CSV table of C-alpha atoms and ligand atoms in Angstrom, one decimal:
chain,number,residue,atom,x,y,z
A,93,UNK,CA,244.0,85.0,106.0
A,94,UNK,CA,240.5,86.0,104.9
A,95,UNK,CA,238.5,87.9,107.5
A,96,UNK,CA,235.1,86.4,108.3
A,97,UNK,CA,232.0,88.5,108.7
A,98,UNK,CA,228.1,88.7,108.7
A,99,UNK,CA,225.8,90.0,106.0
A,100,UNK,CA,224.7,93.7,106.0
A,101,UNK,CA,225.9,96.3,108.5
A,102,UNK,CA,227.7,99.6,107.9
A,103,UNK,CA,231.2,101.1,108.0
A,104,UNK,CA,231.2,104.4,109.9
A,105,UNK,CA,234.6,106.2,110.2
A,106,UNK,CA,236.6,104.4,112.9
A,107,UNK,CA,238.4,107.4,114.5
A,108,UNK,CA,240.3,105.0,116.7
A,109,UNK,CA,243.7,106.7,116.0
A,110,UNK,CA,243.0,109.2,118.8
A,111,UNK,CA,243.6,106.6,121.5
A,112,UNK,CA,244.6,103.3,119.9
A,113,UNK,CA,248.3,103.7,120.8
A,114,UNK,CA,247.7,105.2,124.2
A,115,UNK,CA,248.3,102.6,127.0
A,116,UNK,CA,245.8,102.2,129.8
A,117,UNK,CA,246.5,104.7,132.5
A,118,UNK,CA,245.2,104.3,136.1
A,119,UNK,CA,243.2,107.4,137.1
A,120,UNK,CA,243.7,108.3,140.8
A,121,UNK,CA,240.6,107.7,142.9
A,122,UNK,CA,238.4,110.9,143.2
A,123,UNK,CA,237.5,112.5,146.5
A,124,UNK,CA,234.0,111.2,146.3
A,125,UNK,CA,232.3,108.4,144.5
A,126,UNK,CA,228.6,107.9,143.8
A,127,UNK,CA,227.9,104.2,143.3
A,128,UNK,CA,224.5,103.3,141.8
A,129,UNK,CA,222.8,100.2,143.1
A,130,UNK,CA,221.5,99.6,139.6
A,131,UNK,CA,224.4,99.1,137.1
A,132,UNK,CA,223.3,96.0,135.4
A,133,UNK,CA,220.4,94.3,133.6
A,134,UNK,CA,217.8,93.3,136.2
A,135,UNK,CA,216.8,94.5,139.6
A,136,UNK,CA,218.8,97.0,141.7
A,137,UNK,CA,221.0,95.6,144.5
A,138,UNK,CA,219.7,96.0,148.0
A,139,UNK,CA,221.7,98.5,150.1
A,140,UNK,CA,223.8,97.0,152.9
A,141,UNK,CA,225.1,100.3,154.3
A,142,UNK,CA,223.7,103.5,155.7
A,143,UNK,CA,224.7,107.1,156.1
A,144,UNK,CA,227.7,107.4,158.5
A,145,UNK,CA,229.0,103.8,158.0
A,146,UNK,CA,232.8,103.4,157.4
A,147,UNK,CA,233.5,101.2,154.4
A,148,UNK,CA,236.6,99.5,152.9
A,149,UNK,CA,237.8,99.2,149.4
A,150,UNK,CA,236.1,96.3,147.8
A,151,UNK,CA,233.5,95.9,150.5
A,152,UNK,CA,230.1,94.8,149.4
A,153,UNK,CA,227.6,97.7,149.8
A,154,UNK,CA,224.7,96.3,147.8
A,155,UNK,CA,223.5,92.7,147.7
A,156,UNK,CA,222.1,91.2,144.5
A,157,UNK,CA,218.3,91.1,144.7
A,158,UNK,CA,217.7,87.7,143.0
A,159,UNK,CA,219.2,85.9,140.0
A,160,UNK,CA,218.8,88.8,137.6
A,161,UNK,CA,220.7,91.3,139.6
A,162,UNK,CA,224.3,92.0,140.7
A,163,UNK,CA,226.1,93.0,143.9
A,164,UNK,CA,227.9,96.3,144.0
A,165,UNK,CA,231.1,97.1,146.0
A,166,UNK,CA,232.8,100.2,147.3
A,167,UNK,CA,235.5,101.5,145.0
A,168,UNK,CA,237.3,103.5,147.8
A,169,UNK,CA,237.6,103.3,151.6
A,170,UNK,CA,235.9,106.0,153.5
A,171,UNK,CA,232.6,107.2,155.0
A,172,UNK,CA,229.1,106.8,153.5
A,173,UNK,CA,227.7,110.3,153.0
A,174,UNK,CA,224.2,109.2,151.8
A,175,UNK,CA,222.1,106.4,150.4
A,176,UNK,CA,219.8,108.3,148.2
A,177,UNK,CA,218.5,108.8,144.7
A,178,UNK,CA,221.1,110.2,142.2
A,179,UNK,CA,221.2,111.1,138.5
A,180,UNK,CA,222.2,108.1,136.5
A,181,UNK,CA,223.7,107.7,133.0
A,182,UNK,CA,220.8,105.5,132.0
A,183,UNK,CA,218.5,108.6,132.1
A,184,UNK,CA,216.3,108.1,135.2
A,185,UNK,CA,217.5,108.8,138.8
A,186,UNK,CA,218.5,105.6,140.6
A,187,UNK,CA,219.3,104.7,144.2
A,188,UNK,CA,223.0,105.2,144.9
A,189,UNK,CA,225.6,105.1,147.7
A,190,UNK,CA,227.8,108.3,148.0
A,191,UNK,CA,231.1,107.7,149.7
A,192,UNK,CA,233.8,110.3,150.8
A,193,UNK,CA,237.2,108.8,149.9
A,194,UNK,CA,239.6,108.8,152.9
A,195,UNK,CA,242.5,108.4,150.5
A,196,UNK,CA,243.8,105.3,152.2
A,197,UNK,CA,242.4,102.6,149.9
A,198,UNK,CA,242.2,100.3,153.0
A,199,UNK,CA,241.2,97.0,151.5
A,200,UNK,CA,238.3,94.8,152.6
A,201,UNK,CA,239.9,91.5,153.8
A,202,UNK,CA,239.3,88.8,151.2
A,203,UNK,CA,239.7,85.1,152.0
A,204,UNK,CA,242.3,84.0,149.5
A,205,UNK,CA,241.4,80.3,149.6
A,206,UNK,CA,242.2,79.5,146.0
A,207,UNK,CA,245.7,78.4,145.1
A,208,UNK,CA,244.9,77.3,141.6
A,209,UNK,CA,241.7,78.8,140.0
A,210,UNK,CA,241.8,76.1,137.4
A,211,UNK,CA,241.0,73.5,140.1
A,212,UNK,CA,237.6,75.2,140.8
A,213,UNK,CA,234.4,73.4,139.8
A,214,UNK,CA,231.9,75.2,137.5
A,215,UNK,CA,229.7,76.0,140.5
A,216,UNK,CA,232.6,77.5,142.4
A,217,UNK,CA,233.6,79.7,139.4
A,218,UNK,CA,230.0,81.0,139.1
A,219,UNK,CA,229.9,81.7,142.8
A,220,UNK,CA,233.2,83.7,142.7
A,221,UNK,CA,231.9,85.6,139.7
A,222,UNK,CA,228.5,86.3,141.4
A,223,UNK,CA,230.2,87.3,144.7
A,224,UNK,CA,232.4,89.8,142.8
A,225,UNK,CA,229.4,91.4,141.1
A,226,UNK,CA,230.8,90.8,137.6
A,227,UNK,CA,228.6,91.8,134.7
A,228,UNK,CA,229.1,92.0,130.9
A,229,UNK,CA,231.5,94.9,130.3
A,230,UNK,CA,230.8,95.3,126.6
A,231,UNK,CA,228.0,97.6,127.5
A,232,UNK,CA,224.9,95.4,128.2
A,233,UNK,CA,225.9,94.7,131.8
A,234,UNK,CA,224.1,91.4,131.9
A,235,UNK,CA,225.0,89.4,135.2
A,236,UNK,CA,227.9,87.2,134.1
A,237,UNK,CA,227.1,84.3,136.5
A,238,UNK,CA,223.8,83.9,134.8
A,239,UNK,CA,225.5,83.8,131.4
A,240,UNK,CA,227.8,81.2,132.7
A,241,UNK,CA,224.8,79.0,133.7
A,242,UNK,CA,223.4,77.5,130.5
A,243,UNK,CA,220.2,75.6,131.0
A,244,UNK,CA,220.7,71.8,131.2
A,245,UNK,CA,218.8,71.1,128.0
A,246,UNK,CA,221.0,73.6,126.0
A,247,UNK,CA,224.5,72.1,126.0
A,248,UNK,CA,227.2,74.6,125.1
A,249,UNK,CA,230.0,73.6,122.7
A,250,UNK,CA,231.7,76.9,122.0
A,251,UNK,CA,232.7,79.9,124.1
A,252,UNK,CA,233.3,83.0,122.0
A,253,UNK,CA,235.4,85.9,123.4
A,254,UNK,CA,234.4,89.2,121.8
A,255,UNK,CA,237.4,91.2,120.9
A,256,UNK,CA,235.7,93.2,118.1
A,257,UNK,CA,235.2,96.6,119.8
A,258,UNK,CA,233.3,97.5,116.7
A,259,UNK,CA,232.0,100.9,117.9
A,260,UNK,CA,234.0,103.8,116.5
A,261,UNK,CA,236.4,105.7,118.8
A,262,UNK,CA,236.5,103.0,121.6
A,263,UNK,CA,239.9,101.4,122.1
A,264,UNK,CA,240.1,100.2,125.7
A,265,UNK,CA,239.3,96.6,124.9
A,266,UNK,CA,242.1,96.7,122.3
A,267,UNK,CA,244.5,98.0,125.0
A,268,UNK,CA,243.4,95.2,127.4
A,269,UNK,CA,244.2,92.6,124.7
A,270,UNK,CA,247.6,94.1,124.2
A,271,UNK,CA,248.5,94.8,127.8
A,272,UNK,CA,246.9,91.9,129.7
A,273,UNK,CA,246.4,89.0,127.2
A,274,UNK,CA,247.1,86.3,129.7
A,275,UNK,CA,244.5,87.6,132.2
A,276,UNK,CA,242.0,87.8,129.4
A,277,UNK,CA,242.8,84.2,128.2
A,278,UNK,CA,242.9,82.7,131.7
A,279,UNK,CA,239.5,84.2,132.4
A,280,UNK,CA,238.3,82.8,129.1
A,281,UNK,CA,239.4,79.3,130.1
A,282,UNK,CA,237.5,79.6,133.4
A,283,UNK,CA,234.4,80.7,131.4
A,284,UNK,CA,234.9,77.7,129.1
A,285,UNK,CA,235.1,75.4,132.2
A,286,UNK,CA,232.0,77.0,133.7
A,287,UNK,CA,229.9,76.6,130.6
A,288,UNK,CA,231.2,73.1,129.7
A,289,UNK,CA,232.2,74.3,126.3
A,290,UNK,CA,234.8,72.4,124.4
A,291,UNK,CA,236.0,75.2,122.0
A,292,UNK,CA,237.4,78.6,122.9
A,293,UNK,CA,237.4,81.2,120.1
A,294,UNK,CA,238.5,84.8,120.3
A,295,UNK,CA,237.1,87.0,117.5
A,296,UNK,CA,239.2,90.1,116.7
A,297,UNK,CA,238.5,92.7,113.9
A,298,UNK,CA,241.2,93.2,111.2
A,299,UNK,CA,241.7,96.8,112.3
A,300,UNK,CA,243.5,95.4,115.4
A,301,UNK,CA,246.2,93.4,113.7
A,302,UNK,CA,248.7,93.7,116.6
A,303,UNK,CA,246.2,92.2,119.0
A,304,UNK,CA,245.3,89.4,116.6
A,305,UNK,CA,248.9,88.4,116.1
A,306,UNK,CA,249.5,88.4,119.8
A,307,UNK,CA,246.4,86.3,120.5
A,308,UNK,CA,247.1,83.9,117.6
A,309,UNK,CA,250.4,83.1,119.3
A,310,UNK,CA,249.3,83.0,122.9
A,311,UNK,CA,246.0,81.2,122.6
A,312,UNK,CA,247.8,77.9,121.6
A,313,UNK,CA,248.8,77.5,125.2
A,314,UNK,CA,245.2,77.8,126.2
A,315,UNK,CA,244.0,75.4,123.5
A,316,UNK,CA,241.9,77.9,121.7
A,317,UNK,CA,241.7,79.7,118.4
A,318,UNK,CA,241.9,83.3,117.3
A,319,UNK,CA,239.6,84.3,114.4
A,320,UNK,CA,240.1,87.3,112.2
A,321,UNK,CA,236.9,89.3,111.5
A,322,UNK,CA,236.2,92.0,109.0
A,323,UNK,CA,236.0,95.5,110.4
A,324,UNK,CA,232.4,96.3,110.1
A,325,UNK,CA,229.7,97.6,112.4
A,326,UNK,CA,228.1,95.9,114.4
A,327,UNK,CA,230.4,92.9,114.1
A,328,UNK,CA,230.5,92.6,117.9
A,329,UNK,CA,226.7,92.2,118.3
A,330,UNK,CA,226.4,88.6,119.7
A,331,UNK,CA,224.2,87.2,116.9
A,332,UNK,CA,226.4,88.7,114.2
A,333,UNK,CA,229.5,87.4,115.8
A,334,UNK,CA,228.2,83.9,116.2
A,335,UNK,CA,227.1,83.9,112.5
A,336,UNK,CA,230.4,85.3,111.3
A,337,UNK,CA,232.5,82.8,113.2
A,338,UNK,CA,230.3,79.6,113.2
A,339,UNK,CA,227.7,80.3,110.5
A,340,UNK,CA,225.0,79.5,113.1
A,341,UNK,CA,221.9,81.6,113.2
A,342,UNK,CA,220.4,82.4,116.6
A,343,UNK,CA,216.6,82.0,116.0
A,344,UNK,CA,214.3,85.0,116.3
A,345,UNK,CA,213.6,85.8,119.9
A,346,UNK,CA,216.3,83.2,120.9
A,347,UNK,CA,219.6,83.4,122.7
A,348,UNK,CA,223.1,82.2,121.9
A,349,UNK,CA,222.4,79.3,124.3
A,350,UNK,CA,219.9,78.0,121.6
A,351,UNK,CA,222.8,77.4,119.2
A,352,UNK,CA,225.3,76.0,121.8
A,353,UNK,CA,227.2,79.2,122.3
A,354,UNK,CA,228.1,81.7,125.1
A,355,UNK,CA,229.7,85.0,124.2
A,356,UNK,CA,231.8,87.1,126.7
A,357,UNK,CA,233.6,90.4,126.2
A,358,UNK,CA,237.4,90.6,126.7
A,359,UNK,CA,237.1,92.9,129.7
A,360,UNK,CA,234.6,90.5,131.3
A,361,UNK,CA,237.0,87.6,130.8
A,362,UNK,CA,239.7,89.6,132.7
A,363,UNK,CA,237.2,90.4,135.5
A,364,UNK,CA,236.3,86.6,135.7
A,365,UNK,CA,240.0,85.8,136.2
A,366,UNK,CA,240.5,88.5,138.9
A,367,UNK,CA,237.4,87.4,140.7
A,368,UNK,CA,238.5,83.7,140.8
A,369,UNK,CA,242.1,84.3,141.5
A,370,UNK,CA,242.1,87.2,144.0
A,371,UNK,CA,238.4,87.5,144.9
A,372,UNK,CA,238.6,91.0,143.4
A,373,UNK,CA,235.2,92.6,143.1
A,374,UNK,CA,234.4,94.7,140.0
A,375,UNK,CA,235.0,98.1,141.5
A,376,UNK,CA,237.0,99.6,138.5
A,377,UNK,CA,237.0,99.2,134.8
A,378,UNK,CA,238.9,100.2,131.6
A,379,UNK,CA,237.3,102.8,129.4
A,380,UNK,CA,238.1,105.2,126.5
A,381,UNK,CA,237.7,109.0,126.9
A,382,UNK,CA,237.8,110.4,123.4
A,383,UNK,CA,236.3,112.6,120.7
A,384,UNK,CA,237.3,116.0,119.2
A,385,UNK,CA,236.0,117.9,122.2
A,386,UNK,CA,238.2,116.1,124.8
A,387,UNK,CA,241.5,117.9,125.3
A,388,UNK,CA,243.6,114.8,125.9
A,389,UNK,CA,241.9,111.6,124.8
A,390,UNK,CA,243.1,108.6,126.9
A,391,UNK,CA,242.4,105.0,127.8
A,392,UNK,CA,241.9,104.8,131.5
A,393,UNK,CA,241.2,102.5,134.4
A,394,UNK,CA,238.6,104.3,136.5
A,395,UNK,CA,237.0,103.5,139.8
A,396,UNK,CA,233.2,102.9,139.5
A,397,UNK,CA,231.3,105.9,140.9
A,398,UNK,CA,233.8,108.5,139.6
A,399,UNK,CA,231.9,111.4,138.0
A,400,UNK,CA,232.2,112.2,134.3
A,401,UNK,CA,233.3,115.6,135.5
A,402,UNK,CA,236.3,114.2,137.3
A,403,UNK,CA,237.2,111.9,134.4
A,404,UNK,CA,237.0,114.6,131.7
A,405,UNK,CA,239.0,117.0,133.9
A,406,UNK,CA,241.7,114.3,134.2
A,407,UNK,CA,241.8,114.3,130.4
A,408,UNK,CA,242.4,118.0,130.3
A,409,UNK,CA,238.8,119.1,130.3
A,410,UNK,CA,236.2,119.6,127.6
A,411,UNK,CA,236.9,121.9,124.7
A,412,UNK,CA,234.4,124.8,124.3
A,413,UNK,CA,233.0,123.7,121.0
A,414,UNK,CA,231.8,120.4,122.4
A,415,UNK,CA,228.0,120.0,122.4
A,416,UNK,CA,227.5,116.3,122.6
A,417,UNK,CA,228.4,114.0,125.5
A,418,UNK,CA,227.9,110.3,125.3
A,419,UNK,CA,228.4,107.2,127.5
A,420,UNK,CA,229.5,104.2,125.3
A,421,UNK,CA,230.2,104.3,121.6
A,422,UNK,CA,228.8,106.9,119.1
A,423,UNK,CA,226.4,104.3,117.5
A,424,UNK,CA,224.8,102.8,120.6
A,425,UNK,CA,225.8,105.1,123.4
A,426,UNK,CA,223.5,107.1,125.6
A,427,UNK,CA,223.5,110.9,125.3
A,428,UNK,CA,224.2,112.6,128.6
A,429,UNK,CA,223.0,116.0,129.8
A,430,UNK,CA,225.1,116.4,132.9
A,431,UNK,CA,228.8,115.8,133.9
A,432,UNK,CA,227.5,114.8,137.3
A,433,UNK,CA,226.7,111.3,136.3
A,434,UNK,CA,228.9,108.5,137.6
A,435,UNK,CA,231.0,105.9,135.8
A,436,UNK,CA,229.1,102.6,136.1
A,437,UNK,CA,230.1,99.0,135.2
A,438,UNK,CA,228.7,99.4,131.7
A,439,UNK,CA,230.6,102.6,130.9
A,440,UNK,CA,232.9,101.5,128.0
A,441,UNK,CA,233.6,105.1,126.9
A,442,UNK,CA,233.0,108.7,127.6
A,443,UNK,CA,232.9,110.6,124.3
A,444,UNK,CA,232.5,114.3,123.5
A,445,UNK,CA,232.4,116.0,120.2
A,446,UNK,CA,230.9,118.9,118.3
A,447,UNK,CA,228.1,118.5,115.8
A,448,UNK,CA,226.1,120.9,113.7
A,449,UNK,CA,222.4,121.2,114.6
A,450,UNK,CA,220.8,118.0,113.2
A,451,UNK,CA,219.1,118.6,109.9
A,452,UNK,CA,215.3,118.3,109.6
A,453,UNK,CA,213.6,114.9,109.2
A,454,UNK,CA,212.3,114.4,105.7
A,455,UNK,CA,209.6,111.9,104.6
A,456,UNK,CA,210.7,108.4,103.9
A,457,UNK,CA,211.6,108.0,100.2
A,458,UNK,CA,211.4,104.2,100.3
A,459,UNK,CA,215.0,103.8,99.2
A,460,UNK,CA,215.2,100.6,101.4
A,461,UNK,CA,218.7,101.4,102.5
A,462,UNK,CA,217.8,100.8,106.1
A,463,UNK,CA,216.5,97.3,105.2
A,464,UNK,CA,219.7,96.5,103.1
A,465,UNK,CA,222.0,97.4,106.0
A,466,UNK,CA,220.0,96.1,109.0
A,467,UNK,CA,222.2,93.2,110.5
A,468,UNK,CA,219.1,91.6,112.0
A,469,UNK,CA,217.3,91.5,108.6
A,470,UNK,CA,214.5,93.7,109.8
A,471,UNK,CA,212.5,96.4,108.0
A,472,UNK,CA,213.3,99.5,110.2
A,473,UNK,CA,211.2,101.9,108.2
A,474,UNK,CA,208.2,99.7,108.7
A,475,UNK,CA,208.9,99.2,112.5
A,476,UNK,CA,209.1,102.9,113.0
A,477,UNK,CA,205.9,103.5,111.1
A,478,UNK,CA,204.0,100.9,113.1
A,479,UNK,CA,205.2,102.5,116.4
A,480,UNK,CA,204.3,106.0,115.2
A,481,UNK,CA,200.7,104.8,114.6
A,482,UNK,CA,200.6,102.7,117.7
A,483,UNK,CA,200.2,99.4,115.8
A,484,UNK,CA,202.2,97.5,118.3
A,485,UNK,CA,200.9,94.0,117.4
A,486,UNK,CA,202.1,94.5,113.8
A,487,UNK,CA,205.4,95.8,115.0
A,488,UNK,CA,205.9,92.7,117.1
A,489,UNK,CA,204.9,90.5,114.2
A,490,UNK,CA,207.6,92.2,112.1
A,491,UNK,CA,210.2,91.4,114.7
A,492,UNK,CA,210.7,94.7,116.5
A,493,UNK,CA,211.9,92.9,119.6
A,494,UNK,CA,214.8,91.5,117.6
A,495,UNK,CA,216.2,94.9,117.0
A,496,UNK,CA,219.6,95.3,118.8
A,497,UNK,CA,219.4,99.1,118.6
A,498,UNK,CA,222.7,99.2,116.7
A,499,UNK,CA,221.8,102.4,114.9
A,500,UNK,CA,222.9,101.2,111.5
A,501,UNK,CA,219.6,102.1,109.9
A,502,UNK,CA,219.5,105.6,111.2
A,503,UNK,CA,223.1,106.1,110.3
A,504,UNK,CA,222.4,105.2,106.7
A,505,UNK,CA,219.0,106.9,106.3
A,506,UNK,CA,219.1,109.8,103.8
A,507,UNK,CA,215.9,111.3,105.2
A,508,UNK,CA,217.4,111.7,108.7
A,509,UNK,CA,214.5,109.7,110.2
A,510,UNK,CA,215.0,108.9,113.9
A,511,UNK,CA,214.4,105.3,113.3
A,512,UNK,CA,216.1,104.0,116.5
A,513,UNK,CA,214.1,106.4,118.6
A,514,UNK,CA,210.8,105.1,117.2
A,515,UNK,CA,211.9,101.5,117.4
A,516,UNK,CA,213.2,101.8,121.0
A,517,UNK,CA,209.8,103.5,121.9
A,518,UNK,CA,207.9,100.6,120.3
A,519,UNK,CA,210.0,98.0,122.1
A,520,UNK,CA,209.5,99.7,125.5
A,521,UNK,CA,205.8,100.0,125.0
A,522,UNK,CA,205.4,96.3,124.1
A,523,UNK,CA,207.6,95.2,127.0
A,524,UNK,CA,205.8,97.3,129.6
A,525,UNK,CA,202.4,96.1,128.3
A,526,UNK,CA,203.7,92.5,128.7
A,527,UNK,CA,204.9,93.3,132.3
A,528,UNK,CA,201.5,94.8,133.2
A,529,UNK,CA,199.7,91.7,131.9
A,530,UNK,CA,201.9,89.4,133.9
A,531,UNK,CA,201.7,91.3,137.2
B,870,SF4,S1,216.4,98.0,113.0
B,870,SF4,FE1,217.6,97.7,114.9
B,870,SF4,S2,219.0,96.1,114.4
B,870,SF4,FE2,218.2,96.9,112.4
B,870,SF4,S3,219.7,98.4,111.8
B,870,SF4,FE3,218.1,99.5,112.9
B,870,SF4,S4,218.8,99.6,115.0
B,870,SF4,FE4,220.1,98.0,114.0
B,871,SF4,S1,216.6,104.5,104.7
B,871,SF4,FE1,215.2,106.1,105.4
B,871,SF4,S2,214.3,106.9,103.6
B,871,SF4,FE2,215.2,105.0,103.0
B,871,SF4,S3,213.5,103.5,103.3
B,871,SF4,FE3,214.6,103.5,105.2
B,871,SF4,S4,213.5,105.0,106.4
B,871,SF4,FE4,212.9,105.4,104.3
């Protein structure tokens, strides 16, 4: 079978062998969790608890503040120590609820009123997902209930489940596909029902042949299709995935809704199923802990709010030579400067490795390699230049807001130019100017 793909992109070393054959292991809950009220795209949740309150496992401790927000739940039972600002893996401090774990895991009582989740209406599915605080687990953490609510004038015909996990080193989605395929597929069917889509397609890269074979067999029962994709970065970026599978181009500045598609990650599909079937809130997630500087790389299921310190210690600790710590994958992940940051809903991986000091940045030699490899067909060198000289209108005209920050241009640049840094800066400046104008 010929694997499908998109134009451009890069092929960095995969380094998935460190954990690909390691089954998901449930890490014991830590003594203390720090649960940020902002773990998603949008506004922070509003706190529902205060210092001294007793809370139960799965209890809602933060209420979504509007549509573009998500509720957060306690990942342990115990006592609230503080509701305060805390260091956050996103870079800036954020409000968070710190809870001392009483070790009992006393569950918050959930009304189990659903015998058959497949009898739910689309509105009921969305409500269960919203109530459980489910967000996209591929890294973007967009509130899932919103993604399952396509506008009336944009009918959806296809739901794509993203099983690419195209970032190097990460393998926890692969393990979910191997270890819980039915949960992933049942959640996918619920997502298909909620969006009104007719077709269900799971896209899997050809470096995950075992998962592809399993899904090819199982998906028949769910009236869907498994599609083999070429291993290439960033195959899992929504617009690339849609083009690779359906040959549909999401317009500049547009969304998958515009071409009749909704994309969900495999972990999100599993969370949708658990929310609908058991009313289980999103208080834990699968992630990969890997890299040369991790003593025992693993795939884990970790409670939200566990510190990176606790997670890395559970993996045998950091080796001395490590000098880089990242949340997410090595291409799009966020560098961390402290192990005190908590695991959040968007933490797909914790990676540590050793690098030599980065070489100096040289002038652009106009080789155009960044342009040839950009999956969004942008001119990264030009976008970086416009930002550097504060020519934001030009940068916008050249499509800077369509950059998905995949890092392919920077990876391929022979002059070591920090292209993503400049592009991200330009995007932030443009978006904050827009915000100022509208307020
Ligand atoms: S410009 Fe943006 S989308 Fe294009 S390669 Fe660079 S980071 Fe990726
Ligand atoms: S890859 Fe680097 S050196 Fe080549 S054109 Fe792009 S920015 Fe310039």
